[in-house]
mmCIF file of C-alpha atoms in Angstrom:
data_model
loop_
_atom_site.group_PDB
_atom_site.id
_atom_site.type_symbol
_atom_site.label_atom_id
_atom_site.label_comp_id
_atom_site.label_asym_id
_atom_site.label_seq_id
_atom_site.Cartn_x
_atom_site.Cartn_y
_atom_site.Cartn_z
ATOM 1 C CA GLN S 1 98.610 8.077 97.097
ATOM 2 C CA VAL S 2 99.958 6.877 100.413
ATOM 3 C CA GLN S 3 98.226 4.509 102.793
ATOM 4 C CA LEU S 4 99.045 4.477 106.493
ATOM 5 C CA VAL S 5 98.215 1.588 108.801
ATOM 6 C CA GLU S 6 98.698 1.899 112.546
ATOM 7 C CA SER S 7 99.009 -0.768 115.202
ATOM 8 C CA GLY S 8 99.846 -1.012 118.879
ATOM 9 C CA GLY S 9 97.147 0.892 120.699
ATOM 10 C CA GLY S 10 95.311 -0.501 123.690
ATOM 11 C CA LEU S 11 94.567 -0.202 127.373
ATOM 12 C CA VAL S 12 97.353 0.358 129.863
ATOM 13 C CA GLN S 13 97.582 1.461 133.476
ATOM 14 C CA ALA S 14 99.060 4.793 134.412
ATOM 15 C CA GLY S 15 102.832 4.588 134.464
ATOM 16 C CA GLY S 16 102.883 1.884 131.838
ATOM 17 C CA SER S 17 104.208 1.869 128.300
ATOM 18 C CA LEU S 18 102.890 1.334 124.801
ATOM 19 C CA ARG S 19 104.533 1.295 121.407
ATOM 20 C CA LEU S 20 102.653 2.467 118.351
ATOM 21 C CA SER S 21 103.767 1.547 114.866
ATOM 22 C CA CYS S 22 102.727 2.816 111.461
ATOM 23 C CA THR S 23 103.574 1.412 108.045
ATOM 24 C CA ALA S 24 103.270 3.467 104.895
ATOM 25 C CA SER S 25 102.580 1.948 101.494
ATOM 26 C CA GLY S 26 101.976 3.290 98.032
ATOM 27 C CA ARG S 27 103.947 6.262 96.748
ATOM 28 C CA THR S 28 106.381 6.437 99.639
ATOM 29 C CA ASN S 29 109.448 7.706 97.829
ATOM 30 C CA SER S 30 108.881 11.353 98.824
ATOM 31 C CA LEU S 31 107.745 11.182 102.442
ATOM 32 C CA ILE S 32 109.553 14.161 103.901
ATOM 33 C CA LEU S 33 107.790 14.013 107.262
ATOM 34 C CA MET S 34 106.111 11.325 109.331
ATOM 35 C CA GLY S 35 104.719 11.481 112.798
ATOM 36 C CA TRP S 36 101.917 11.094 115.270
ATOM 37 C CA TYR S 37 98.993 13.271 116.255
ATOM 38 C CA ARG S 38 96.323 12.592 118.835
ATOM 39 C CA GLN S 39 92.777 13.657 119.505
ATOM 40 C CA ALA S 40 90.968 13.291 122.802
ATOM 41 C CA PRO S 41 87.159 13.519 123.031
ATOM 42 C CA GLY S 42 86.023 17.112 122.784
ATOM 43 C CA SER S 43 89.502 18.340 121.887
ATOM 44 C CA GLN S 44 91.279 19.339 118.710
ATOM 45 C CA ARG S 45 93.804 17.082 117.077
ATOM 46 C CA GLU S 46 97.291 17.946 118.294
ATOM 47 C CA MET S 47 100.807 17.052 117.292
ATOM 48 C CA VAL S 48 102.595 14.504 119.459
ATOM 49 C CA ALA S 49 105.871 14.048 117.613
ATOM 50 C CA THR S 50 107.246 14.215 114.096
ATOM 51 C CA VAL S 51 110.401 13.052 112.362
ATOM 52 C CA THR S 52 111.812 14.140 109.028
ATOM 53 C CA SER S 53 113.423 11.933 106.414
ATOM 54 C CA ALA S 54 116.751 13.180 107.822
ATOM 55 C CA ASP S 55 115.786 11.997 111.320
ATOM 56 C CA SER S 56 115.213 15.432 112.756
ATOM 57 C CA THR S 57 112.585 15.117 115.487
ATOM 58 C CA ASN S 58 110.088 17.465 117.077
ATOM 59 C CA TYR S 59 108.031 16.775 120.187
ATOM 60 C CA ALA S 60 105.117 18.417 121.910
ATOM 61 C CA ASP S 61 106.106 19.693 125.333
ATOM 62 C CA TYR S 62 104.014 17.047 127.098
ATOM 63 C CA ALA S 63 105.787 14.308 125.150
ATOM 64 C CA LYS S 64 109.365 15.373 125.837
ATOM 65 C CA GLY S 65 111.175 12.941 128.095
ATOM 66 C CA ARG S 66 108.374 10.371 127.976
ATOM 67 C CA PHE S 67 107.814 9.615 124.289
ATOM 68 C CA SER S 68 110.319 8.704 121.617
ATOM 69 C CA ILE S 69 109.711 8.701 117.883
ATOM 70 C CA SER S 70 111.749 6.689 115.429
ATOM 71 C CA ARG S 71 111.641 6.093 111.713
ATOM 72 C CA ASP S 72 112.907 3.404 109.381
ATOM 73 C CA ASN S 73 113.081 4.866 105.896
ATOM 74 C CA ALA S 74 113.922 1.525 104.312
ATOM 75 C CA LYS S 75 110.775 -0.061 105.738
ATOM 76 C CA ASN S 76 108.607 3.082 105.543
ATOM 77 C CA THR S 77 107.670 2.795 109.181
ATOM 78 C CA VAL S 78 107.410 5.237 112.037
ATOM 79 C CA SER S 79 107.070 4.209 115.661
ATOM 80 C CA LEU S 80 106.200 5.977 118.871
ATOM 81 C CA GLN S 81 107.434 4.576 122.154
ATOM 82 C CA MET S 82 105.337 5.974 124.973
ATOM 83 C CA ASN S 83 106.532 5.585 128.542
ATOM 84 C CA SER S 84 105.233 6.834 131.882
ATOM 85 C CA LEU S 85 101.759 7.124 130.420
ATOM 86 C CA LYS S 86 99.186 9.269 132.166
ATOM 87 C CA PRO S 87 95.383 9.210 132.038
ATOM 88 C CA GLU S 88 95.502 12.491 130.117
ATOM 89 C CA ASP S 89 97.343 10.675 127.313
ATOM 90 C CA THR S 90 94.109 8.865 126.546
ATOM 91 C CA ALA S 91 93.184 9.667 122.953
ATOM 92 C CA VAL S 92 92.971 8.330 119.444
ATOM 93 C CA TYR S 93 96.461 8.442 117.975
ATOM 94 C CA TYR S 94 96.823 9.084 114.256
ATOM 95 C CA CYS S 95 99.788 8.378 112.057
ATOM 96 C CA PHE S 96 100.634 11.250 109.740
ATOM 97 C CA ALA S 97 102.792 11.602 106.658
ATOM 98 C CA LYS S 98 103.623 14.462 104.344
ATOM 99 C CA SER S 99 104.868 13.835 100.824
ATOM 100 C CA LEU S 100 106.300 16.251 98.323
ATOM 101 C CA LYS S 101 104.742 16.712 94.933
ATOM 102 C CA LEU S 102 105.779 18.849 91.989
ATOM 103 C CA ILE S 103 104.179 21.881 93.587
ATOM 104 C CA GLY S 104 103.345 21.756 97.259
ATOM 105 C CA SER S 105 102.768 18.644 99.334
ATOM 106 C CA ASN S 106 100.133 16.117 100.320
ATOM 107 C CA ASP S 107 99.129 15.152 103.837
ATOM 108 C CA TYR S 108 98.021 11.630 104.695
ATOM 109 C CA TRP S 109 96.410 10.186 107.812
ATOM 110 C CA GLY S 110 95.959 6.735 109.208
ATOM 111 C CA GLN S 111 92.647 5.488 110.548
ATOM 112 C CA GLY S 112 93.690 6.022 114.157
ATOM 113 C CA THR S 113 94.367 3.717 117.059
ATOM 114 C CA GLN S 114 92.855 4.094 120.518
ATOM 115 C CA VAL S 115 95.122 4.525 123.516
ATOM 116 C CA THR S 116 93.431 4.375 126.900
ATOM 117 C CA VAL S 117 95.355 4.964 130.111
ATOM 118 C CA SER S 118 93.561 3.997 133.305
ATOM 119 C CA SER S 119 94.302 5.600 136.646
#
């Protein structure tokens, strides 16, 4: 099992910045992918950004140029630097991790952290 704990959400004005952090604990030796998803009220959960254990990154189109994901494999952390925030970025942000098992993989989610961007 893997446990994910997020921190760093909050209230910020449009144009501001926030940094989200997530620390994984437990069986972390096979985390092939970590990242962030978000879910706004009335919307489906969507991918924000992901990073592999080899530091290959993937961003949603709306995140490109504004958000930056980074990962520290030694500390089992993944962070999301969010700049130039917009009111439409308001959502609950979830840390995500995928670990390999003998056959297939397991997905893990954090409890979520609220990000609110005021106009």
